Amino acid sequence: MSAVAARKTPEPVTADPEPAKCPVCKGTGEVSRTVHVGRKHRAVGQQTGLCLNCLGSGEAPAE
Ligand SMILES: [Zn+2]
């Protein structure tokens, strides 16, 4: 058997840009914030709100 020269064939890099996750909401598009009420700002719980960094898309906004 003849030795076949090992040729390195570079695999084509498929362009598959993975969208960067929003660092604020970790890609969920939502952020939980503590809700305070009253004059003493007593924490009554957490509320989920729209992430204002990515506007709910979960992806880091492109520059
Ligand atoms: Zn976000």
Short mmCIF file of C-alpha atoms and ligand atoms in Angstrom, two decimals:
data_model
loop_
_atom_site.label_atom_id
_atom_site.label_comp_id
_atom_site.label_asym_id
_atom_site.label_seq_id
_atom_site.Cartn_x
_atom_site.Cartn_y
_atom_site.Cartn_z
CA MET A 1 0.00 0.00 0.00
CA SER A 2 1.31 3.33 -0.88
CA ALA A 3 1.59 5.88 1.78
CA VAL A 4 -0.75 8.67 1.07
CA ALA A 5 0.59 12.00 1.98
CA ALA A 6 -1.44 13.36 4.76
CA ARG A 7 -2.91 16.51 3.49
CA LYS A 8 -4.40 18.85 5.90
CA THR A 9 -7.59 20.03 4.47
CA PRO A 10 -8.79 22.96 6.39
CA GLU A 11 -12.39 22.56 7.21
CA PRO A 12 -14.48 25.42 5.97
CA VAL A 13 -15.41 27.64 8.78
CA THR A 14 -19.10 27.91 8.71
CA ALA A 15 -20.18 31.33 9.63
CA ASP A 16 -22.45 30.77 12.52
CA PRO A 17 -22.36 33.90 14.56
CA GLU A 18 -23.64 33.17 17.97
CA PRO A 19 -25.45 36.15 19.34
CA ALA A 20 -23.82 37.50 22.41
CA LYS A 21 -25.98 37.25 25.44
CA CYS A 22 -26.96 40.35 27.22
CA PRO A 23 -24.71 40.68 30.25
CA VAL A 24 -27.43 42.29 32.28
CA CYS A 25 -30.15 39.70 32.00
CA LYS A 26 -27.95 36.77 31.03
CA GLY A 27 -29.91 36.30 27.88
CA THR A 28 -33.29 35.97 29.48
CA GLY A 29 -34.54 39.38 28.48
CA GLU A 30 -35.90 39.89 31.93
CA VAL A 31 -34.45 41.26 35.07
CA SER A 32 -35.80 40.82 38.55
CA ARG A 33 -35.87 43.78 40.75
CA THR A 34 -36.84 44.15 44.34
CA VAL A 35 -40.03 46.00 44.91
CA HIS A 36 -40.09 48.48 47.73
CA VAL A 37 -43.18 50.04 49.15
CA GLY A 38 -44.00 52.50 51.84
CA ARG A 39 -42.00 55.28 53.34
CA LYS A 40 -39.52 52.84 54.77
CA HIS A 41 -39.13 51.18 51.43
CA ARG A 42 -39.96 47.81 52.74
CA ALA A 43 -39.07 45.07 50.32
CA VAL A 44 -42.25 43.22 49.48
CA GLY A 45 -40.94 40.92 46.86
CA GLN A 46 -39.41 40.74 43.50
CA GLN A 47 -40.83 41.81 40.24
CA THR A 48 -39.72 40.74 36.86
CA GLY A 49 -39.28 43.49 34.42
CA LEU A 50 -38.08 43.98 30.94
CA CYS A 51 -34.36 44.25 30.60
CA LEU A 52 -33.65 47.76 29.51
CA ASN A 53 -30.25 46.86 28.20
CA CYS A 54 -31.43 44.56 25.46
CA LEU A 55 -35.09 45.55 25.54
CA GLY A 56 -36.16 42.02 26.22
CA SER A 57 -34.38 40.37 23.34
CA GLY A 58 -31.81 38.68 25.53
CA GLU A 59 -29.08 39.50 23.10
CA ALA A 60 -26.41 42.03 23.68
CA PRO A 61 -27.24 45.07 21.61
CA ALA A 62 -24.91 45.56 18.71
CA GLU A 63 -22.70 48.54 18.92
ZN ZN B 1 -30.85 42.10 28.70
#
